[in-house]
Coordinates of C-alpha atoms in Angstrom, one line a residue:
S1 CA 117.7 23.2 91.1
R2 CA 120.1 22.4 94.0
T3 CA 121.3 25.5 95.8
S4 CA 124.9 26.1 97.2
S5 CA 123.7 25.2 100.7
G6 CA 122.3 21.8 99.6
F7 CA 118.6 22.6 99.4
L8 CA 116.4 22.0 96.4
A9 CA 114.7 25.0 94.8
G10 CA 111.7 24.5 92.5
F11 CA 110.5 27.0 89.9
R12 CA 107.2 27.0 88.1
T13 CA 106.7 29.1 84.9
D14 CA 103.3 29.6 83.2
I15 CA 103.8 28.8 79.5
T16 CA 100.2 28.9 78.6
A17 CA 100.6 32.1 76.5
L18 CA 103.7 30.5 74.8
R19 CA 101.9 27.3 74.0
N20 CA 98.9 29.2 72.7
S21 CA 101.0 31.3 70.4
Q22 CA 102.7 28.2 69.1
D23 CA 99.3 26.5 68.5
I24 CA 98.1 29.6 66.7
L25 CA 101.3 29.7 64.6
Q26 CA 100.9 26.0 63.7
A27 CA 97.2 26.4 62.8
T28 CA 98.1 29.4 60.6
L29 CA 100.8 27.4 58.8
D30 CA 98.5 24.4 58.4
S31 CA 95.9 26.7 56.7
V32 CA 98.3 27.7 54.0
S33 CA 98.1 25.7 50.8
E34 CA 101.8 26.1 50.2
A35 CA 104.3 23.7 51.8
V36 CA 106.3 25.4 54.6
V37 CA 109.2 23.7 56.3
T38 CA 111.0 25.4 59.2
I39 CA 114.8 24.6 59.3
S40 CA 117.3 25.2 62.0
Q41 CA 120.7 26.9 61.4
D42 CA 122.4 23.5 61.4
G43 CA 120.0 22.3 58.6
R44 CA 117.6 20.2 60.7
V45 CA 113.8 20.1 60.3
I46 CA 112.0 21.9 63.2
N47 CA 108.5 21.9 61.8
L48 CA 106.4 21.3 58.7
N49 CA 102.9 22.2 58.0
S50 CA 100.1 20.0 56.7
A51 CA 100.8 20.9 53.0
S52 CA 104.4 19.8 53.5
Q53 CA 103.4 16.5 55.0
Q54 CA 101.2 15.8 52.0
L55 CA 103.9 17.0 49.6
F56 CA 106.7 14.8 51.0
G57 CA 104.7 11.9 52.5
Y58 CA 106.3 12.3 55.9
S59 CA 104.5 13.1 59.2
L60 CA 106.1 15.7 61.5
A61 CA 107.2 13.0 63.9
E62 CA 109.0 11.1 61.1
L63 CA 110.9 14.2 59.9
K64 CA 111.4 16.4 62.9
G65 CA 115.0 16.7 63.9
R66 CA 116.3 15.0 60.8
N67 CA 118.7 16.6 58.4
L68 CA 117.6 18.6 55.4
L69 CA 119.3 16.1 53.1
E70 CA 116.5 13.6 54.0
I71 CA 114.3 15.6 51.6
A72 CA 116.9 17.4 49.5
P73 CA 119.1 14.6 48.0
Y74 CA 121.5 17.0 46.3
R75 CA 124.0 19.3 47.9
R76 CA 122.7 22.5 46.4
P77 CA 120.1 23.3 49.0
A78 CA 122.6 22.5 51.8
D79 CA 125.2 24.8 50.2
I80 CA 122.6 27.5 49.9
G81 CA 121.6 27.0 53.5
R82 CA 125.2 27.5 54.7
R83 CA 125.5 30.7 52.6
L84 CA 122.3 31.9 54.1
V85 CA 123.5 31.3 57.6
A86 CA 126.7 33.2 56.9
E87 CA 124.9 36.1 55.3
S88 CA 122.3 36.4 58.0
R89 CA 125.0 37.0 60.6
S90 CA 125.8 40.3 59.0
K91 CA 122.3 41.4 58.0
P92 CA 119.2 42.5 60.0
L93 CA 116.8 39.8 60.8
G94 CA 114.3 39.1 58.1
S95 CA 116.4 40.6 55.3
T96 CA 117.9 37.3 54.1
I97 CA 115.8 35.9 51.3
R98 CA 116.7 33.4 48.6
N99 CA 114.7 31.9 45.7
V100 CA 116.0 28.8 43.9
N101 CA 114.7 25.9 41.8
T102 CA 116.1 22.5 42.9
S103 CA 115.2 18.8 43.2
L104 CA 113.6 17.4 46.3
K105 CA 112.7 13.9 47.3
R106 CA 109.5 12.4 48.7
K107 CA 109.3 9.6 51.2
N108 CA 108.7 7.0 48.5
G109 CA 112.0 8.0 46.8
E110 CA 110.4 10.0 44.0
T111 CA 112.2 13.2 43.1
F112 CA 110.6 16.3 41.8
T113 CA 111.5 19.8 40.8
A114 CA 110.5 22.5 43.2
R115 CA 110.8 26.3 43.6
I116 CA 112.0 27.2 47.1
E117 CA 111.8 30.6 48.8
V118 CA 113.9 30.8 52.0
R119 CA 113.8 33.6 54.5
D120 CA 115.1 34.0 58.0
V121 CA 112.8 34.7 61.0
E122 CA 113.0 34.7 64.7
I123 CA 110.8 32.2 66.6
N124 CA 111.0 32.1 70.4
G125 CA 114.2 34.0 70.4
Q126 CA 115.9 31.6 67.9
Q127 CA 116.8 32.4 64.3
V128 CA 115.3 29.8 61.9
F129 CA 114.7 29.6 58.2
L130 CA 111.2 29.3 56.7
T131 CA 111.2 27.5 53.4
F132 CA 108.2 28.0 51.2
I133 CA 108.1 25.1 48.6
K134 CA 106.1 24.9 45.4
D135 CA 106.0 21.7 43.4
L136 CA 106.7 22.6 39.8
T137 CA 105.8 19.1 38.4
R138 CA 102.3 20.1 37.2
Q139 CA 103.6 23.4 35.9
F140 CA 106.2 21.7 33.8
Q141 CA 103.6 19.2 32.5
Y142 CA 101.3 22.1 31.6
E143 CA 104.0 24.0 29.8
S144 CA 105.0 20.9 27.9
T145 CA 101.4 20.3 26.9
V146 CA 100.9 23.9 25.8
Q147 CA 104.1 23.7 23.7
A148 CA 102.9 20.5 22.1
L149 CA 99.5 21.9 21.4
G150 CA 101.1 25.1 20.0
S151 CA 103.3 23.1 17.6
A152 CA 100.2 21.0 16.5
V153 CA 98.1 24.1 15.8
E154 CA 100.9 25.8 13.8
Q155 CA 101.0 22.7 11.5
L156 CA 97.2 22.6 10.9
A157 CA 96.1 23.4 7.4
A158 CA 93.7 26.0 8.8
G159 CA 93.9 29.5 10.2
I160 CA 93.2 29.7 13.9
V161 CA 92.4 32.8 16.0
L162 CA 91.6 32.7 19.7
V163 CA 89.6 35.6 21.2
N164 CA 89.2 36.1 24.9
N165 CA 86.1 37.2 26.8
S166 CA 87.1 40.9 26.4
G167 CA 87.0 40.5 22.6
Q168 CA 90.8 40.7 22.3
V169 CA 92.9 38.3 20.1
T170 CA 95.2 36.3 22.3
Y171 CA 96.6 33.8 19.7
V172 CA 96.8 33.5 15.9
N173 CA 98.7 30.9 14.0
A174 CA 100.9 31.8 11.0
F175 CA 98.6 30.0 8.4
F176 CA 95.7 32.5 9.2
S177 CA 97.6 35.5 7.8
Q178 CA 98.5 33.5 4.7
L179 CA 95.0 32.5 4.0
V180 CA 93.5 35.9 4.3
D181 CA 96.4 37.5 2.5
L182 CA 97.8 39.6 5.4
R183 CA 101.4 40.7 5.4
P184 CA 103.6 38.5 7.6
Q185 CA 104.6 41.5 9.7
T186 CA 100.9 42.4 10.5
K187 CA 100.5 42.2 14.3
I188 CA 97.2 40.5 15.1
E189 CA 97.6 39.4 18.7
G190 CA 96.4 42.2 20.9
L191 CA 93.9 43.6 18.4
T192 CA 90.2 43.5 19.2
I193 CA 88.0 41.2 17.0
D194 CA 86.4 44.3 15.4
E195 CA 89.9 45.6 14.4
L196 CA 90.8 42.2 13.0
L197 CA 87.6 42.0 11.0
K198 CA 88.2 45.5 9.7
I199 CA 91.6 44.4 8.4
M200 CA 90.1 41.3 6.8
A201 CA 87.3 43.0 5.0
P202 CA 89.3 44.6 2.2
K203 CA 90.8 41.2 1.3
I204 CA 87.4 39.7 0.6
L205 CA 85.8 40.0 -2.9
R206 CA 82.4 38.6 -2.1
M207 CA 80.5 36.4 0.4
N208 CA 77.8 33.8 0.1
V209 CA 75.3 36.1 1.9
S210 CA 74.4 39.6 0.9
D211 CA 71.9 41.9 2.7
G212 CA 73.1 45.2 1.4
Q213 CA 75.5 45.7 4.2
S214 CA 79.3 46.2 3.8
I215 CA 81.5 43.2 4.0
E216 CA 82.9 44.4 7.3
A217 CA 79.4 44.6 8.8
Q218 CA 78.5 41.2 7.5
L219 CA 81.7 39.8 9.1
Q220 CA 80.7 41.3 12.4
N221 CA 77.2 39.9 12.2
F222 CA 78.6 36.5 11.4
Y223 CA 81.0 36.6 14.4
R224 CA 78.5 38.1 16.9
N225 CA 75.7 35.6 16.1
L226 CA 78.0 32.5 16.0
A227 CA 76.4 31.8 12.6
A228 CA 76.9 28.7 10.4
P229 CA 80.1 28.5 8.5
L230 CA 80.5 31.4 6.1
A231 CA 81.9 30.9 2.6
V232 CA 83.9 33.9 1.2
N233 CA 86.0 34.5 -1.9
T234 CA 89.1 36.5 -1.5
K235 CA 90.6 38.9 -4.0
Q236 CA 93.6 36.5 -4.3
G237 CA 91.3 33.8 -5.7
R238 CA 90.9 31.7 -2.6
R239 CA 87.5 30.3 -1.5
L240 CA 87.5 30.2 2.3
S241 CA 85.2 28.9 4.9
L242 CA 85.0 30.9 8.2
S243 CA 83.7 29.2 11.3
V244 CA 83.3 30.7 14.8
Q245 CA 82.7 28.7 18.0
A246 CA 82.1 29.6 21.6
L247 CA 84.5 28.2 24.2
E248 CA 84.4 28.1 28.0
G249 CA 84.7 31.4 29.8
N250 CA 83.1 33.4 26.9
N251 CA 86.2 32.9 24.8
T252 CA 85.8 32.1 21.1
I253 CA 87.7 30.5 18.3
L254 CA 87.7 31.7 14.7
T255 CA 88.7 29.0 12.2
V256 CA 89.5 29.7 8.5
A257 CA 89.6 26.7 6.1
D258 CA 90.8 26.8 2.5
N259 CA 88.3 25.2 0.2
T260 CA 89.9 26.4 -3.0

């Protein structure tokens, strides 16, 4: 720096601690599985962690300093960013948080739906916005698959009951209640398997096995031992076949087929 008398003055500052803290911060962000992008107040990319680079297909060098619109092709994120900047000026640092679902764009031009959580922080004396990004593509695909499977199961000509590893009914299709002659309003999900078998027992007239035990006890033995399909006659005149099968995670599926 030139002084007023024409001399040159040099200053040296030790930034080791600052660089170390920045390296620690970057290492921490890179260890997080969620994509994290740091955005300046004017909407430019300051930093992105490893998960972000994988998500968007950009390296830090390619995206650093570029406008948010490079990865957010629609105006909504930019509009939200402007509102966040305005709000943060009248609020304490760290209190500005926003969650939103929007469309983002990868380097190859592919767009995807993402959930973004934005919060303001101070880094090196500068207010910036950390955006935590979750790709919802797989979640939407999973939900779509589950819906399709649910619709298929509901249309099966068989009763289906899913029981978790705690012995609790987590799913039952409508046809099950019809086959075992339970009232439509009977709540089955949430019952234990023992409670369900107790409800079923009075509906059964006889079974193809008899060892002197009650029908309820025979049903429990059948379920506990994962026995071969069990033929039963209901008091409504149906002949049913009960099957039980173990699934992954100690879950089980009880299937009721109508052989009348």
